[in-house]
Amino acid sequence: MQHQPNTRISLPHRRLRLDTLVRLRWLAVGGQTAALLVVHIGLGYPLPIGVAFFLVAMSAWLNVFLKIQSPSPTRISERAATVQLGYDILQMSGLLFLTGGLGNPFAFLLMAPVMVSATALSAQKTIILGLLATISATFLAVFHLPLPWPGDAEFGLPAVYSVGIWIALVSTLGFMAIYAFRVAEEARQLADALAATELVLTKEQHLNALDGLATAAAHELGTPLATIFLAAKELSDEFEPDDPRGEDIELIRSQSERCRDILRKLTSLSSDEDKTFQRMPVSQLVEDVVDPHRGFGVDIKVSVSGHGPEPVGTRNPAIRYGLGNLVENAVDFAEGEVSVSATWDAKTVSISIRDDGQGFAMEVLPKIGDPYVSVRNDRADRSQTGGGLGLGFFIAKTLLERTGAKLFLENRAPPEHGAHIRVTWPRAAIESSEQVD
């Protein structure tokens, strides 16, 4: 069940550290220098060494300029990173043009900048760099200087073999870029969703901490309120019955007594020693979860049954938030009715949530639980909002699983329609006096 929030979470822009690109470029400069020296000096193969070293020197000077301009660790924009990676593709293409084109065994290094983009930049920027690398490879397949070779012999590849190298290079480039991008994107989505989960838990912990603050406030305010009450009582005895000031004193007494009653309630609600409040049966848990969602035009039916004594557990914000999120989404997507049922036996406790909406979309049912996956068929009036990010169900699932629960999701069997979510705990996990992490 995917809740469609009113506001979309704004994910941070992807930014590469400038140091990362500079260090990778220094690595390329070192490797290119070594390769040119080995081929030209070590093996004695002829090649345009001056122009080749000029291209390598350009990369070195670019690194020096970037470090002088930004000496401290800096994260650069996607556009700046794309420009730098595009330069790296063109610089590598220039070296390959001077040393045999795609016949050079180092031709596959054209993929390196695209791989960096796939793991750190957006899909749009990765596609741009992939197209640039493909255009460069196509140009090098046709136009290039001869491959360095000993003596006066000129090494040439058959045309069919050159086409095969181009196809292999472009195919590998596409496959590796897509694979690297998907893996990195899933990792980013998971990190964002886990961060959102931690924010929700922090909020729940802060709300829970208000109980302790209420206790402290009640104890601190109790003494001055008692003094005000006693002083008002003594003053009331000094006025005649028809004295108009007596009404004011009586008002002060009544309001101070009311404040004392309120503080007594706060103390009883927030006290850690109040076992009635700190522990609740499953039936009360279900009512607390369902009650905020009544009155929205959907009939919510609650049923509680089981074998043996009813389980009684500790108040757990993770369980209440997780179940509340599932019920909220059931109400959101239901046509007219939602049923929430709780059952238990000697070993397990189970809570089922059913609605009569459109149910889960079959194409995403196997992916439910992944962050940023919309898990429901959108209604027509909801399609205009842009949909949700899939965080609601992911957070609820994560919180519930941290308490020891297992979630089972399916669509209701025909002729019924709608979604069915069953949350099951070991009975010991519910009745434990501590929250299960």
Coordinates of C-alpha atoms in Angstrom, one line a residue, residues 48-430:
P48 CA 54.5 11.2 -32.8
I49 CA 55.9 11.5 -29.3
G50 CA 55.9 15.3 -29.1
V51 CA 52.1 15.7 -29.8
A52 CA 51.3 12.7 -27.6
F53 CA 53.2 14.2 -24.7
F54 CA 51.5 17.6 -25.3
L55 CA 48.1 15.9 -24.8
V56 CA 49.3 14.3 -21.6
A57 CA 50.8 17.6 -20.4
M58 CA 47.4 19.3 -21.0
S59 CA 45.8 16.9 -18.5
A60 CA 48.6 17.5 -16.0
W61 CA 48.3 21.3 -16.3
L62 CA 44.5 21.0 -16.0
N63 CA 44.9 19.2 -12.7
V64 CA 47.3 21.9 -11.4
F65 CA 44.9 24.7 -12.4
L66 CA 42.0 23.0 -10.7
K67 CA 43.9 22.5 -7.5
I68 CA 45.1 26.1 -7.5
Q69 CA 41.6 27.3 -8.1
S70 CA 40.0 25.1 -5.4
P71 CA 42.7 24.0 -2.9
S72 CA 40.2 22.8 -0.3
P73 CA 38.0 19.7 -0.8
T74 CA 35.1 20.8 -3.0
R75 CA 32.1 19.0 -4.5
I76 CA 31.5 20.2 -8.0
S77 CA 28.2 20.4 -9.8
E78 CA 27.0 17.7 -12.3
R79 CA 27.6 20.1 -15.2
A80 CA 31.2 20.8 -14.2
A81 CA 31.9 17.1 -13.6
T82 CA 30.4 16.2 -17.0
V83 CA 32.6 18.8 -18.7
Q84 CA 35.7 17.4 -17.1
L85 CA 34.8 13.8 -17.9
G86 CA 34.0 14.9 -21.5
Y87 CA 37.5 16.4 -21.7
D88 CA 39.0 13.1 -20.5
I89 CA 37.2 11.2 -23.3
L90 CA 38.5 13.7 -25.9
Q91 CA 42.0 13.6 -24.6
M92 CA 42.1 9.8 -24.6
S93 CA 40.6 9.9 -28.1
G94 CA 43.4 12.2 -29.2
L95 CA 46.1 9.8 -27.9
L96 CA 44.3 6.9 -29.6
F97 CA 44.2 8.8 -32.9
L98 CA 48.0 9.2 -32.7
T99 CA 48.6 5.6 -31.9
G100 CA 46.4 3.4 -34.1
G101 CA 42.8 4.2 -33.2
L102 CA 40.7 1.2 -32.2
G103 CA 43.6 -1.1 -33.1
N104 CA 45.3 0.2 -30.0
P105 CA 44.8 -2.3 -27.1
F106 CA 44.2 0.6 -24.7
A107 CA 41.1 1.7 -26.7
F108 CA 38.8 0.3 -24.1
L109 CA 39.9 3.0 -21.7
L110 CA 37.4 5.2 -23.5
M111 CA 34.8 3.6 -21.2
A112 CA 36.5 4.8 -18.0
P113 CA 35.0 8.3 -17.8
V114 CA 31.5 6.9 -18.7
M115 CA 31.8 4.4 -15.8
V116 CA 32.7 7.2 -13.4
S117 CA 29.6 9.1 -14.6
A118 CA 27.4 6.1 -14.3
T119 CA 28.3 5.6 -10.6
A120 CA 28.1 9.3 -9.6
L121 CA 26.1 11.4 -12.0
S122 CA 22.5 11.3 -13.3
A123 CA 21.3 9.2 -16.2
Q124 CA 21.1 12.2 -18.5
K125 CA 24.8 13.2 -18.0
T126 CA 25.8 9.5 -18.4
I127 CA 23.9 9.2 -21.7
I128 CA 25.6 12.4 -22.9
L129 CA 29.1 11.1 -22.1
G130 CA 28.2 7.7 -23.5
L131 CA 27.2 9.3 -26.8
L132 CA 30.4 11.3 -26.9
A133 CA 32.5 8.1 -26.3
T134 CA 30.5 6.3 -29.0
I135 CA 31.1 9.2 -31.5
S136 CA 34.8 9.2 -30.6
A137 CA 35.0 5.4 -31.1
T138 CA 33.2 5.7 -34.5
F139 CA 35.7 8.4 -35.6
L140 CA 38.7 6.4 -34.5
A141 CA 37.5 3.4 -36.3
V142 CA 37.8 5.3 -39.6
F143 CA 40.4 8.0 -39.0
H144 CA 43.7 7.4 -37.2
L145 CA 47.4 7.3 -37.6
P146 CA 49.1 3.9 -38.0
L147 CA 49.6 1.7 -34.9
P148 CA 53.2 2.0 -33.7
W149 CA 55.1 -1.0 -35.1
P150 CA 58.8 -1.9 -35.4
G151 CA 60.7 -0.9 -38.5
D152 CA 59.0 0.4 -41.6
A153 CA 56.2 -2.2 -41.4
E154 CA 52.7 -0.8 -41.1
F155 CA 50.2 -2.8 -39.0
G156 CA 46.7 -2.8 -40.4
L157 CA 43.5 -4.6 -39.2
P158 CA 41.0 -6.1 -41.7
A159 CA 37.9 -3.9 -42.1
V160 CA 35.6 -6.7 -40.7
Y161 CA 37.8 -7.0 -37.6
S162 CA 37.8 -3.2 -37.1
V163 CA 34.0 -3.2 -37.2
G164 CA 34.0 -6.1 -34.7
I165 CA 36.1 -4.1 -32.3
W166 CA 33.8 -1.1 -32.7
I167 CA 30.7 -3.2 -32.0
A168 CA 32.4 -4.8 -29.0
L169 CA 33.5 -1.5 -27.6
V170 CA 30.1 0.2 -28.0
S171 CA 28.2 -2.9 -26.6
T172 CA 30.5 -3.2 -23.6
L173 CA 30.2 0.6 -23.0
G174 CA 26.4 0.4 -23.0
F175 CA 26.2 -2.7 -20.8
M176 CA 28.7 -1.6 -18.2
A177 CA 27.3 1.9 -18.0
I178 CA 23.7 0.6 -17.5
Y179 CA 24.8 -1.9 -15.0
A180 CA 27.0 0.5 -13.0
F181 CA 24.3 3.2 -13.0
R182 CA 21.6 0.8 -11.8
V183 CA 23.7 -0.6 -9.0
A184 CA 24.8 2.9 -7.9
E185 CA 21.2 4.3 -8.2
E186 CA 19.8 1.5 -6.0
A187 CA 22.4 2.1 -3.4
R188 CA 21.6 5.9 -3.4
Q189 CA 17.9 5.2 -3.2
L190 CA 18.4 2.8 -0.3
A191 CA 20.6 5.3 1.5
D192 CA 18.0 8.0 1.1
A193 CA 15.2 5.8 2.3
L194 CA 17.1 4.6 5.3
A195 CA 17.9 8.2 6.2
A196 CA 14.1 9.0 6.0
T197 CA 13.5 6.0 8.2
E198 CA 15.9 7.2 10.8
L199 CA 14.2 10.7 10.7
V200 CA 10.9 9.0 11.4
L201 CA 12.3 7.0 14.3
T202 CA 13.9 10.2 15.7
K203 CA 10.6 12.0 15.5
E204 CA 8.8 9.2 17.3
Q205 CA 11.5 9.1 20.0
H206 CA 11.1 12.8 20.5
L207 CA 7.3 12.4 20.9
N208 CA 7.9 9.6 23.4
A209 CA 10.3 11.8 25.3
L210 CA 7.4 14.3 25.8
D211 CA 6.0 11.9 28.4
G212 CA 9.0 12.5 30.6
L213 CA 8.8 16.2 30.1
A214 CA 5.1 16.2 31.1
T215 CA 6.1 14.4 34.3
A216 CA 8.8 16.9 35.1
A217 CA 6.4 19.8 34.4
A218 CA 3.7 18.4 36.6
H219 CA 6.1 18.0 39.5
E220 CA 7.6 21.4 39.1
L221 CA 4.2 23.2 38.7
G222 CA 2.5 21.3 41.5
T223 CA 4.0 23.2 44.4
P224 CA 3.3 26.8 43.2
L225 CA -0.3 25.8 42.2
A226 CA -0.9 24.3 45.6
T227 CA 0.3 27.5 47.2
I228 CA -2.0 29.6 44.9
F229 CA -4.9 27.3 45.8
L230 CA -4.3 27.6 49.6
A231 CA -3.8 31.4 49.4
A232 CA -7.0 31.8 47.5
K233 CA -8.9 29.7 50.0
E234 CA -7.7 31.7 52.9
L235 CA -8.5 35.0 51.2
S236 CA -12.0 33.8 50.4
D237 CA -12.7 33.5 54.2
E238 CA -11.8 37.2 54.7
F239 CA -14.5 38.6 52.4
E240 CA -18.2 39.0 53.1
P241 CA -20.6 36.8 51.1
D242 CA -21.8 39.8 49.1
D243 CA -18.3 41.2 48.5
P244 CA -17.7 41.3 44.6
R245 CA -14.1 40.5 45.2
G246 CA -15.1 37.1 46.5
E247 CA -16.2 36.0 43.0
D248 CA -12.7 36.7 41.7
I249 CA -11.1 34.7 44.5
E250 CA -13.5 31.8 43.9
L251 CA -12.6 31.9 40.2
I252 CA -8.9 31.7 41.1
R253 CA -9.5 28.7 43.4
S254 CA -11.6 26.9 40.7
Q255 CA -9.0 27.4 38.0
S256 CA -6.1 26.5 40.2
E257 CA -7.9 23.3 41.1
R258 CA -8.5 22.6 37.4
C259 CA -4.8 23.0 36.7
R260 CA -4.0 20.6 39.5
D261 CA -6.3 18.0 38.0
I262 CA -4.7 18.4 34.6
L263 CA -1.2 18.0 36.1
R264 CA -2.4 14.9 37.9
K265 CA -3.5 13.4 34.6
L266 CA -0.2 14.3 32.9
T267 CA 1.7 12.7 35.7
S268 CA -0.4 9.5 35.5
L269 CA -0.1 9.3 31.7
S270 CA 3.7 9.9 31.5
S271 CA 4.9 8.1 34.6
D272 CA 7.1 5.2 33.8
E273 CA 5.6 3.4 36.8
D274 CA 2.1 3.5 35.2
K275 CA 1.9 0.0 33.9
T276 CA -1.6 0.6 32.5
F277 CA -0.3 3.2 30.1
Q278 CA 3.1 1.7 29.4
R279 CA 1.6 -1.7 28.4
M280 CA -1.4 -2.3 26.3
P281 CA -3.3 -5.4 25.0
V282 CA -3.4 -6.1 21.2
S283 CA -7.1 -5.0 21.0
Q284 CA -6.2 -1.5 22.4
L285 CA -3.2 -1.3 20.0
V286 CA -5.5 -1.9 17.1
E287 CA -8.0 0.7 18.3
D288 CA -5.3 3.2 18.8
V289 CA -4.0 2.6 15.3
V290 CA -7.4 2.7 13.6
D291 CA -9.0 5.6 15.6
P292 CA -7.2 8.5 13.9
H293 CA -8.4 7.3 10.4
R294 CA -12.1 7.1 11.1
G295 CA -14.4 9.7 9.7
F296 CA -12.9 10.0 6.2
G297 CA -15.8 8.4 4.3
V298 CA -14.5 4.9 4.6
D299 CA -16.0 2.3 6.9
I300 CA -13.3 0.7 9.1
K301 CA -14.3 -2.6 10.7
V302 CA -12.2 -4.0 13.5
S303 CA -12.3 -7.6 14.7
V304 CA -10.2 -9.2 17.5
S305 CA -10.1 -12.9 18.3
G306 CA -7.7 -15.6 19.4
H307 CA -6.9 -18.7 21.4
G308 CA -5.8 -18.2 24.9
P309 CA -5.2 -15.0 26.9
E310 CA -4.9 -11.8 24.9
P311 CA -1.2 -10.7 24.4
V312 CA -0.2 -7.6 26.3
G313 CA 2.8 -5.7 25.0
T314 CA 4.9 -2.6 25.7
R315 CA 4.1 0.7 23.9
N316 CA 6.3 0.7 20.8
P317 CA 6.3 3.7 18.5
A318 CA 7.7 1.6 15.6
I319 CA 4.7 -0.7 15.7
R320 CA 2.2 2.1 16.0
Y321 CA 3.7 4.1 13.2
G322 CA 4.2 1.1 10.9
L323 CA 0.7 -0.2 11.4
G324 CA -0.7 3.4 11.2
N325 CA 0.9 3.9 7.9
L326 CA -0.5 0.7 6.5
V327 CA -4.0 1.5 7.7
E328 CA -3.8 5.1 6.4
N329 CA -2.9 3.8 3.0
A330 CA -5.7 1.2 3.1
V331 CA -8.2 4.0 3.9
D332 CA -6.6 6.1 1.1
F333 CA -7.1 3.5 -1.6
A334 CA -10.3 1.8 -0.4
E335 CA -13.5 2.3 -2.3
G336 CA -15.7 2.2 0.8
E337 CA -14.5 -0.4 3.4
V338 CA -11.3 -1.4 5.3
S339 CA -11.2 -4.3 7.7
V340 CA -8.5 -4.7 10.4
S341 CA -8.4 -8.0 12.2
A342 CA -6.1 -9.2 15.0
T343 CA -5.7 -12.9 15.9
W344 CA -3.4 -14.7 18.2
D345 CA -2.5 -18.2 19.5
A346 CA 0.1 -19.6 21.8
K347 CA 3.0 -18.8 19.4
T348 CA 2.1 -15.9 17.1
V349 CA 0.2 -12.6 16.9
S350 CA -1.2 -11.5 13.5
I351 CA -2.8 -8.3 12.3
S352 CA -4.4 -8.3 8.9
I353 CA -5.4 -5.2 6.9
R354 CA -7.8 -5.5 3.9
D355 CA -9.3 -2.9 1.7
D356 CA -11.7 -3.0 -1.3
G357 CA -9.6 -0.8 -3.6
Q358 CA -7.9 -1.7 -6.8
G359 CA -5.1 -3.7 -5.1
F360 CA -1.4 -3.9 -5.9
A361 CA -0.2 -3.4 -9.4
M362 CA 0.8 -6.9 -10.6
E363 CA 4.0 -5.6 -12.4
V364 CA 5.4 -4.2 -9.1
L365 CA 4.1 -6.8 -6.6
P366 CA 7.5 -8.7 -6.7
K367 CA 9.3 -5.5 -6.0
I368 CA 7.3 -4.3 -3.0
G369 CA 9.5 -3.2 -0.2
D370 CA 12.1 -1.5 -2.4
P371 CA 12.3 2.3 -1.8
Y372 CA 10.9 4.6 -4.5
V373 CA 8.6 2.0 -6.0
S374 CA 5.0 2.9 -6.2
V375 CA 3.1 -0.2 -5.2
R376 CA -0.5 0.6 -6.0
N377 CA -2.7 1.3 -9.0
D378 CA -3.2 5.0 -8.8
R379 CA -6.7 6.4 -8.9
A380 CA -7.6 8.9 -11.6
D381 CA -7.7 11.8 -9.2
R382 CA -4.4 10.9 -7.8
S383 CA -2.5 10.6 -11.1
Q384 CA -2.4 14.3 -11.4
T385 CA -0.3 14.7 -8.2
G386 CA 2.7 12.9 -9.7
G387 CA 2.5 9.8 -7.5
G388 CA 4.6 8.9 -4.5
L389 CA 8.2 7.9 -3.9
G390 CA 7.5 4.5 -2.4
L391 CA 9.0 5.7 0.9
G392 CA 5.8 5.2 3.0
F393 CA 5.6 1.5 2.6
F394 CA 9.4 1.1 2.8
I395 CA 9.6 2.9 6.1
A396 CA 6.6 1.1 7.6
K397 CA 8.0 -2.3 6.5
T398 CA 11.5 -1.4 7.9
L399 CA 10.1 -0.3 11.3
L400 CA 7.9 -3.3 11.6
E401 CA 10.6 -5.8 10.7
R402 CA 12.8 -4.2 13.3
T403 CA 10.3 -5.2 15.9
G404 CA 10.5 -8.9 14.8
A405 CA 7.5 -8.8 12.4
K406 CA 7.1 -10.5 9.0
L407 CA 5.0 -8.9 6.3
F408 CA 3.0 -10.9 3.7
L409 CA 1.4 -9.0 0.8
E410 CA -1.1 -10.1 -1.8
N411 CA -4.2 -9.1 -3.7
R412 CA -7.5 -10.5 -2.4
A413 CA -8.8 -13.5 -4.3
P414 CA -11.7 -13.0 -6.7
P415 CA -14.6 -12.2 -6.6
E416 CA -13.2 -9.9 -3.9
H417 CA -10.9 -7.1 -4.9
G418 CA -8.3 -5.0 -3.1
A419 CA -5.1 -5.5 -1.1
H420 CA -4.4 -7.8 1.8
I421 CA -1.4 -7.2 4.2
R422 CA -0.7 -9.5 7.0
V423 CA 1.8 -8.6 9.7
T424 CA 2.9 -11.5 12.0
W425 CA 5.0 -11.5 15.1
P426 CA 6.2 -14.2 17.4
R427 CA 4.1 -13.8 20.5
A428 CA 7.2 -13.4 22.6
A429 CA 8.2 -10.3 20.6
I430 CA 4.9 -8.6 21.4

